[in-house]
Tab-separated table of C-alpha atoms and ligand atoms in Angstrom:
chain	number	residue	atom	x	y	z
A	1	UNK	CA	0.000	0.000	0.000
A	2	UNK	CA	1.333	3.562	-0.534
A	3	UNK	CA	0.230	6.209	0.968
A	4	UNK	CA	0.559	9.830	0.030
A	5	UNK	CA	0.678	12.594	2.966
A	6	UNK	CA	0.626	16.375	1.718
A	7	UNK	CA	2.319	18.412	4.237
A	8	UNK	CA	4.213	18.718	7.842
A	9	UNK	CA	1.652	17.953	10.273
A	10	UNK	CA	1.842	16.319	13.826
A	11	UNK	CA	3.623	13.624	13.525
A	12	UNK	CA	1.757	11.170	15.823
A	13	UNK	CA	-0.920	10.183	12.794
A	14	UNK	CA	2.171	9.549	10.286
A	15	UNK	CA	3.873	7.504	12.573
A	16	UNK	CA	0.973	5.105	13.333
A	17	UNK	CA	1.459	5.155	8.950
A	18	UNK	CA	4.558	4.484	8.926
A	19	UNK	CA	4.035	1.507	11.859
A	20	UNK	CA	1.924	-0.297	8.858
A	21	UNK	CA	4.987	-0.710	6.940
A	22	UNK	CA	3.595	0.778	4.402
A	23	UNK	CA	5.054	2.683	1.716
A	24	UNK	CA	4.555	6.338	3.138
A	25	UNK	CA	5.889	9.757	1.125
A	26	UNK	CA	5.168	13.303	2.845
A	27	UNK	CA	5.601	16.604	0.980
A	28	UNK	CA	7.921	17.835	4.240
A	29	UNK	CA	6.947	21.276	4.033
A	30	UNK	CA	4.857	24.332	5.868
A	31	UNK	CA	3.745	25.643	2.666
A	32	UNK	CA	1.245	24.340	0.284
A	33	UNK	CA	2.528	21.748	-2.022
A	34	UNK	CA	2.358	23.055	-5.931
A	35	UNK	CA	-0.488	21.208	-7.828
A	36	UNK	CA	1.551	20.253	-10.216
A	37	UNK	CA	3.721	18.415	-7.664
A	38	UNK	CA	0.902	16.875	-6.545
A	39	UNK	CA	-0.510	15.377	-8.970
A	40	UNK	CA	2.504	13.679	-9.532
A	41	UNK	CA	2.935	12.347	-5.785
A	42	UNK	CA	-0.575	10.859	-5.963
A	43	UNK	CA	-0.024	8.784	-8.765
A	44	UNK	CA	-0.314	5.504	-7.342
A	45	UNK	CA	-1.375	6.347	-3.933
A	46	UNK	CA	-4.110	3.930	-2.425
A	47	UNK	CA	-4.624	7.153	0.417
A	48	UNK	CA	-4.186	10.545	0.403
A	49	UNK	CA	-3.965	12.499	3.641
A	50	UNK	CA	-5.122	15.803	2.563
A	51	UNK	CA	-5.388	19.513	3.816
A	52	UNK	CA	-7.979	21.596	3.238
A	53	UNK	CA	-5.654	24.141	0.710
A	54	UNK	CA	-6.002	20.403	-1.846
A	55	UNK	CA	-8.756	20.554	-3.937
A	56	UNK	CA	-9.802	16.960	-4.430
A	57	UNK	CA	-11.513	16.626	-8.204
A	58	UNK	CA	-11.637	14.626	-10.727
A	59	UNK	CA	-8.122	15.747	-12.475
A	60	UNK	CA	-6.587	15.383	-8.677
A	61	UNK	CA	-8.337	11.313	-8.804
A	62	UNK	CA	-7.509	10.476	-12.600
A	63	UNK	CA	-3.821	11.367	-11.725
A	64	UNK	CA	-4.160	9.239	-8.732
A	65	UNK	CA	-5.673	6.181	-10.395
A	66	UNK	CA	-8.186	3.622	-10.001
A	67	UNK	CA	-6.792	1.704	-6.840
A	68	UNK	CA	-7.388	5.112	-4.607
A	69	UNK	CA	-9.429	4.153	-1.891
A	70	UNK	CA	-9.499	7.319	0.442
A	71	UNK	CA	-8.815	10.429	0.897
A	72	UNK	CA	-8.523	11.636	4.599
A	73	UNK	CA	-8.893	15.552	5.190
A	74	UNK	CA	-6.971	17.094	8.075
A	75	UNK	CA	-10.294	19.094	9.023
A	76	UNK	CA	-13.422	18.951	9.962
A	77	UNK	CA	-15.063	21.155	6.697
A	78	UNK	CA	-14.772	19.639	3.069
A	79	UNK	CA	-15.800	22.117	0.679
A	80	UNK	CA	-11.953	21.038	-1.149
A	81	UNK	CA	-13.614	17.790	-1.677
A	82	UNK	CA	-15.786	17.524	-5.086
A	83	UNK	CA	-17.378	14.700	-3.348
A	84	UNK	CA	-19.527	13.299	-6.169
A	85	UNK	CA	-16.620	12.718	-8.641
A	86	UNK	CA	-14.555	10.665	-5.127
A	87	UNK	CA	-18.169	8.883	-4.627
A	88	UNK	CA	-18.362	7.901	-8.357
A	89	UNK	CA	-14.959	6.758	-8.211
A	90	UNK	CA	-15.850	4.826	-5.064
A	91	UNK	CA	-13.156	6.400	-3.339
A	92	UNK	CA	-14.193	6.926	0.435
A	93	UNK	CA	-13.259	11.208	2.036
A	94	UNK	CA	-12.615	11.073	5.836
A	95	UNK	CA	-12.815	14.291	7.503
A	96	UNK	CA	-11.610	15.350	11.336
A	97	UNK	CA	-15.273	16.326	13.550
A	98	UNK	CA	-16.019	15.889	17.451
A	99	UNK	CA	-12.039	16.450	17.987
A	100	UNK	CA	-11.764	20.061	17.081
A	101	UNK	CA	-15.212	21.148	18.563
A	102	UNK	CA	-14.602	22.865	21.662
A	103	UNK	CA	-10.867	23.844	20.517
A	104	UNK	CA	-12.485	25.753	17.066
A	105	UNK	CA	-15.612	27.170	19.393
A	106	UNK	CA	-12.818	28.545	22.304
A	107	UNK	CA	-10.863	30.464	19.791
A	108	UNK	CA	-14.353	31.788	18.567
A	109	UNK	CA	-15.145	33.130	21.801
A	110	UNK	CA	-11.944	34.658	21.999
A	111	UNK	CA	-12.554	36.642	19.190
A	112	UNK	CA	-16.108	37.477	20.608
A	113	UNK	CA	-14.150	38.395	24.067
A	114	UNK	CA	-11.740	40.400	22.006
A	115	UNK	CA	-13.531	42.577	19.379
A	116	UNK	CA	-16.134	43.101	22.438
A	117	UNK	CA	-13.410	44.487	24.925
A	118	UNK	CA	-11.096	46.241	22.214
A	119	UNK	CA	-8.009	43.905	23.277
A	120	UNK	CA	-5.974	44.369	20.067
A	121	UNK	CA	-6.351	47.875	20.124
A	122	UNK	CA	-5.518	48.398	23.569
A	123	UNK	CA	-2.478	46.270	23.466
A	124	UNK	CA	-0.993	48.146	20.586
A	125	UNK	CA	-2.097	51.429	22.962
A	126	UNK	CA	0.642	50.484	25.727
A	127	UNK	CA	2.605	49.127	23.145
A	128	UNK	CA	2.699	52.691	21.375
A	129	UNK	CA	3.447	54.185	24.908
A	130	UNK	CA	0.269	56.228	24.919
A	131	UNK	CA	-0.873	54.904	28.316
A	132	UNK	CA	-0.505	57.905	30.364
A	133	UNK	CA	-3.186	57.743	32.892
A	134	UNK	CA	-7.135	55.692	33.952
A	135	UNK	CA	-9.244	57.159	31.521
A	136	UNK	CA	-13.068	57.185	31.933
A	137	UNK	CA	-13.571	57.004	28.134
A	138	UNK	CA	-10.681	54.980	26.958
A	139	UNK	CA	-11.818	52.037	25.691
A	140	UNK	CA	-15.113	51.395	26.113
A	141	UNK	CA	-16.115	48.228	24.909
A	142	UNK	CA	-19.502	46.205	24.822
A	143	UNK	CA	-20.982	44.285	27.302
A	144	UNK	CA	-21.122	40.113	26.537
A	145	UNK	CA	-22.475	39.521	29.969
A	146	UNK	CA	-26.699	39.033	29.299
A	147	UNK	CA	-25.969	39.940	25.713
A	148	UNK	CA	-27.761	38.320	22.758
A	149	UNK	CA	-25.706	35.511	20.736
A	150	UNK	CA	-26.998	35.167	17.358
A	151	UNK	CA	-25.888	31.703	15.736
A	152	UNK	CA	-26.403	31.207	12.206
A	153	UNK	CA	-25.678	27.142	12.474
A	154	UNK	CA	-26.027	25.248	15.705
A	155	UNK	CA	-24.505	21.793	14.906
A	156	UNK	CA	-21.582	20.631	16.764
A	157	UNK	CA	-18.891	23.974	16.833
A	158	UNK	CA	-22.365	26.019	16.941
A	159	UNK	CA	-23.691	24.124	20.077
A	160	UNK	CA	-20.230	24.754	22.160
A	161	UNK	CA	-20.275	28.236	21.277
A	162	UNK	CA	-23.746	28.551	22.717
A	163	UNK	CA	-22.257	26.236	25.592
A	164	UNK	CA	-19.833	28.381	26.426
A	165	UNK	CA	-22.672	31.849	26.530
A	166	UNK	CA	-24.224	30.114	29.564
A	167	UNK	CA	-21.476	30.896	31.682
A	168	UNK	CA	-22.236	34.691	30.785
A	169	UNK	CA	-25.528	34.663	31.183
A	170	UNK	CA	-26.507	35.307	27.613
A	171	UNK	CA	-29.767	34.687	25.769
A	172	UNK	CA	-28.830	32.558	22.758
A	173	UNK	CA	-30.983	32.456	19.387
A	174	UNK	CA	-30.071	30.477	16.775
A	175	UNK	CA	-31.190	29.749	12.801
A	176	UNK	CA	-30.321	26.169	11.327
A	177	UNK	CA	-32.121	24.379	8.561
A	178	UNK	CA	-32.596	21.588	11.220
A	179	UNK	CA	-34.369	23.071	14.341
A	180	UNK	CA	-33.231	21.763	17.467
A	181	UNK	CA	-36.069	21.284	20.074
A	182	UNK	CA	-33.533	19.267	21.959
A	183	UNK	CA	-31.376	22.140	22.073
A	184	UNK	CA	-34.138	24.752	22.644
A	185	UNK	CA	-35.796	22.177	25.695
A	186	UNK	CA	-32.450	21.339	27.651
A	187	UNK	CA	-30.728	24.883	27.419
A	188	UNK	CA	-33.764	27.476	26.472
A	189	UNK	CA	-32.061	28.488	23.155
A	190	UNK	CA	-34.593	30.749	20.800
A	191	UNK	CA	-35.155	29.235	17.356
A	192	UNK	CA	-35.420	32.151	14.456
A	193	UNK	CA	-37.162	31.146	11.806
A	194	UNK	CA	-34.583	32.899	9.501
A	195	UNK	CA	-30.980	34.133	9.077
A	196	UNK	CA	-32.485	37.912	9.208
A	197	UNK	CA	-34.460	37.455	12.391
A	198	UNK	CA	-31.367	36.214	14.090
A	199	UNK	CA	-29.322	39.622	12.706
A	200	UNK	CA	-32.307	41.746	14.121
A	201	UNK	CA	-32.075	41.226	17.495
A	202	UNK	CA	-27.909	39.827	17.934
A	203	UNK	CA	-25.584	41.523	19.823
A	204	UNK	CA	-22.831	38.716	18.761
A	205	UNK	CA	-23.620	36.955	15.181
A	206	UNK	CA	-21.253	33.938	15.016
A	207	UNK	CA	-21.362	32.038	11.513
A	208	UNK	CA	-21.198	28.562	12.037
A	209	UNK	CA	-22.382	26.799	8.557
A	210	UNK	CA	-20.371	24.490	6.069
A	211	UNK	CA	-19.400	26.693	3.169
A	212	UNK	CA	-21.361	25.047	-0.055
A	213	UNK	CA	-23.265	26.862	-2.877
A	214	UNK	CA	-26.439	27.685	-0.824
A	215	UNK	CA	-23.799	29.896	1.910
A	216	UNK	CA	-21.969	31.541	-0.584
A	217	UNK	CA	-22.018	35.148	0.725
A	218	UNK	CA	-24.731	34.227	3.481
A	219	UNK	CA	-23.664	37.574	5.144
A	220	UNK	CA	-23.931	40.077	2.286
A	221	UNK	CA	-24.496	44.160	2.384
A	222	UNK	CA	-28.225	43.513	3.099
A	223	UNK	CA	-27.595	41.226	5.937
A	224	UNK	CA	-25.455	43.534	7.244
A	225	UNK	CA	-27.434	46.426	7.122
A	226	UNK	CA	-30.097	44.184	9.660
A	227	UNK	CA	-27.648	43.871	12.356
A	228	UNK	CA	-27.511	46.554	14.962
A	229	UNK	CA	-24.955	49.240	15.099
A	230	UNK	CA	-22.950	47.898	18.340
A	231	UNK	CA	-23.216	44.247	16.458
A	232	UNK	CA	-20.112	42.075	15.924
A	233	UNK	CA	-19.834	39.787	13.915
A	234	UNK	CA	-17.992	36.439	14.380
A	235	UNK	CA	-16.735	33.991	11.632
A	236	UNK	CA	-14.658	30.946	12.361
A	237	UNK	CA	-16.426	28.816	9.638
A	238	UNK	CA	-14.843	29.541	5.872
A	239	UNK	CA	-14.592	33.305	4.351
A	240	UNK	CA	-16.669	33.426	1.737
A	241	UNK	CA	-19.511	33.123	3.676
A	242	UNK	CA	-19.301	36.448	4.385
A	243	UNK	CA	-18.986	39.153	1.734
A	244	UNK	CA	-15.744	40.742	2.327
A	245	UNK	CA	-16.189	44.310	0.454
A	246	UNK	CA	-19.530	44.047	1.620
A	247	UNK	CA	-18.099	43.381	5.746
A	248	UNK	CA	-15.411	46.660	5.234
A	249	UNK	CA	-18.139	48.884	3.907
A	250	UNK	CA	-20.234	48.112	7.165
A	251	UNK	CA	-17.167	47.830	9.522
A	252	UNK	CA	-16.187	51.238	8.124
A	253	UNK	CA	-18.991	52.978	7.855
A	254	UNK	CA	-20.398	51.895	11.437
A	255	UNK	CA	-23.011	49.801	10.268
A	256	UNK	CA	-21.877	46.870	12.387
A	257	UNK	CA	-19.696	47.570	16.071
A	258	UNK	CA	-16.424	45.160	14.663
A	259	UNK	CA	-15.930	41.758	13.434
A	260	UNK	CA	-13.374	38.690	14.467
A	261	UNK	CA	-12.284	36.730	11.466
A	262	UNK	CA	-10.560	33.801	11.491
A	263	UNK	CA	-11.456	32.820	8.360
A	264	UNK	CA	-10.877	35.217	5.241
A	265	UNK	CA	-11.815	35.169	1.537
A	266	UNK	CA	-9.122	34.805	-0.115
A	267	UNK	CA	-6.848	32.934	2.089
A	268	UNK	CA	-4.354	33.920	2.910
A	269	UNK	CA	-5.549	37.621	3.133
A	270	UNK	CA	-4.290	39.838	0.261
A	271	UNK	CA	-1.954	42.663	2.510
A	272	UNK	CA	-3.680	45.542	0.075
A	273	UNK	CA	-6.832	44.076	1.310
A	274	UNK	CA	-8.814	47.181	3.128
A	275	UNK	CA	-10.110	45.013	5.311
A	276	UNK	CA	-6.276	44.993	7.316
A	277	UNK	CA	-6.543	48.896	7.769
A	278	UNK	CA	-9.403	48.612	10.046
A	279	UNK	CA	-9.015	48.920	13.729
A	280	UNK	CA	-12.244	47.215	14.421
A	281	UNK	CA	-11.308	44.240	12.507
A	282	UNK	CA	-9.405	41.355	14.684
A	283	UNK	CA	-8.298	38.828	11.571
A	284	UNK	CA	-6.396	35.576	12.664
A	285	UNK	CA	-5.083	33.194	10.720
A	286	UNK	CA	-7.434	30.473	10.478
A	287	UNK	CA	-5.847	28.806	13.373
A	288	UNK	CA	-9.717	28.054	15.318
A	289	UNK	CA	-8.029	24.289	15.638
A	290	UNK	CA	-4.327	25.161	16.565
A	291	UNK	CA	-3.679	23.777	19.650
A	292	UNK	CA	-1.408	21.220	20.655
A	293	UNK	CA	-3.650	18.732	21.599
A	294	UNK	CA	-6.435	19.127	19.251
A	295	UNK	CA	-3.977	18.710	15.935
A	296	UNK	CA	-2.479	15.893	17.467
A	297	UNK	CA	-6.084	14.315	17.969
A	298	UNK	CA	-7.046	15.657	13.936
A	299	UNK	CA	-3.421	14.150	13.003
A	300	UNK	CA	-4.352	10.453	15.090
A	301	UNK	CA	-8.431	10.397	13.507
A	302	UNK	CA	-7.317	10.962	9.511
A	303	UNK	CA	-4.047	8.384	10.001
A	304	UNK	CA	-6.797	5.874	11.729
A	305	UNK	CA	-9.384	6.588	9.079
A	306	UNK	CA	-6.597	5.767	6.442
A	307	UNK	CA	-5.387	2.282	8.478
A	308	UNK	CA	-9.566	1.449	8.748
A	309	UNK	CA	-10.180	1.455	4.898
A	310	UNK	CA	-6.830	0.134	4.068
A	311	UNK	CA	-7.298	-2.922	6.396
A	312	UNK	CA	-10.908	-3.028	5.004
A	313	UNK	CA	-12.852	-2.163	7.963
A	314	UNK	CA	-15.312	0.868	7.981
A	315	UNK	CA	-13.719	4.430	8.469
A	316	UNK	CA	-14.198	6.559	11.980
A	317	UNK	CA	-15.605	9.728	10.419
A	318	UNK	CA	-16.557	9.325	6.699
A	319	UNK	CA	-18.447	11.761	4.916
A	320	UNK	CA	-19.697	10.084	1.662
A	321	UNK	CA	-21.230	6.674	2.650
A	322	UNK	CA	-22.178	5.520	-0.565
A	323	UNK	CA	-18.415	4.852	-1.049
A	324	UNK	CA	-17.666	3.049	2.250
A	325	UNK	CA	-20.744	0.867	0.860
A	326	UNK	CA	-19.907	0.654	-2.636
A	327	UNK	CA	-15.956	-0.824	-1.374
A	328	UNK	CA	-17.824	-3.271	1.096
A	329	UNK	CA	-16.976	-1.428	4.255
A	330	UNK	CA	-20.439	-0.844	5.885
B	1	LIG	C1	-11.669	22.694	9.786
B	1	LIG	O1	-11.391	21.694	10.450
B	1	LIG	O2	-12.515	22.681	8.890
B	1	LIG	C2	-10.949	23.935	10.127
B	1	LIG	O3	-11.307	24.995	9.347
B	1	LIG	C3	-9.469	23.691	10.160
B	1	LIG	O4	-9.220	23.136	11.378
């Protein structure tokens, strides 16, 4: 078996690999391996363990070759997957969920915590020397305690972040295709029966949907113009959800309060990209997952998901089941 890994990651799921005795090749690298390169490393390859910066289509499988079996991603989203040409090819995508959950929804809240109490801003104020004295009007923040938290998406990163409000006392309303009653009985969450009724009355709107066609640009100049003036909005899902000329307009013109990124469209952020000379912007580097633990745990699930289909059991955490069926793995 040979198995193709695309970049440095932790190296406790490669080393379970390379305990197989399997043929394993890594791209050893922090930066994005060059399609072109990769094409050619998957030729052959009976698993790929991808990242989410690999877009997985049907040129990235015909270079690969009929006896790919899966394709594990190093994250919990898959919108790099073109998961109808893997499931006609039978080939099985993994992806990384439960693990990340209350890592991705704790860096979240610290960008709620943050944009609400003006940290980045006041750091680089003592770090400018201009702390000369308690001021009564120096940065005044909003209030999270008994806010409103506005969730556009309550499944598994959406249901810690509303976790996490109790402790703060905070009423939490939420919009998801799938209503939760369980949700709304145990906890007293609010269902809205829309995206715009959760904008109206939010003090803290935190995106947590898949990216797909249907969320492309969910949060557009409209939307924005629906949320209240000491708003902030939160997005730790993927960037295009929002509409990023539409987000400076409103950041800039006061429409919205601020916003906490960690998720930007493009990625990485252009550095012309107005968005970077706003104040009330706090952008982060997509790292919602980063910590020691948690990759470690991502890193362990995609090896194990590989070893599963490769020793023709089911995988953990696959996300197109007609392929585990179709290779005889249900
Ligand atoms: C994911 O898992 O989808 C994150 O965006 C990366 O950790």
């Amino acid at each position: 078996m040979k198995v193709f890994i695309t970049r440095n990651i932790p190296d406790i799921g490669p080393a379970k690999l390379r305990a197989s005795g399997w043929e394993i090749d890594q791209w050893h690298s922090d930066d994005v391996i060059p399609r072109a390169t990769l094409l050619e490393k998957v030729h052959g390859a009976d698993a790929v363990l991808s990242l989410l910066t690999e877009r997985i289509d049907a040129e990235l499988l015909d270079a690969a070759g009929s006896q790919l079996k899966v394709v594990a991603n190093l994250a919990v989203g898959f919108d790099n997957f073109v998961v109808s040409e893997m499931t006609k090819r039978h080939v099985i995508g993994t992806n990384t969920p439960d693990v990340l959950t209350d890592t991705t929804a704790d860096l979240a809240w610290a960008l709620l915590m943050s944009t609400a109490r003006m940290l980045p801003q006041a750091q680089k104020y003592v770090h400018d020397g201009k702390w000369t004295t308690w001021g009564p009007l120096l940065f005044r923040g909003q209030d999270i305690h008994h806010a409103t938290l506005g969730l556009i998406g309550v499944g598994r990163i959406g249901a810690a972040m509303a976790r996490r409000a109790s402790g703060f006392e905070m009423k939490v309303v939420y919009y998801d295709a799938y209503r939760r009653q369980d949700l709304e009985e145990k906890y007293g969450y609010h269902y809205a029966s829309s995206v715009e009724a959760v904008l109206l009355q939010a003090d803290f709107v935190s995106v947590h949907t898949p990216y797909m066609p249907e969320t492309h640009h969910l949060i557009n100049a409209d939307r924005l113009k629906m949320m209240k003036s000491t708003a902030i909005l939160i997005n730790s899902a993927r960037g295009p959800i929002v509409d990023p000329k539409a987000l400076y307009d409103a950041l800039h013109n006061g429409t919205i309060w601020a916003a906490g990124l960690d998720v930007t469209s493009p990625e990485p952020i252009h550095m012309d990209d107005p968005l970077l000379s706003l104040e009330n912007c706090l952008i982060v580097p997509h790292i919602a997952s980063a910590s020691m633990q948690t990759r470690d745990n991502m890193s362990e699930l995609a090896a194990d998901n590989i070893i599963n289909v490769l020793t023709h059991k089911a995988p953990k955490t696959p996300v197109n089941k007609d392929a585990v069926v179709a290779q005889g793995l249900a």
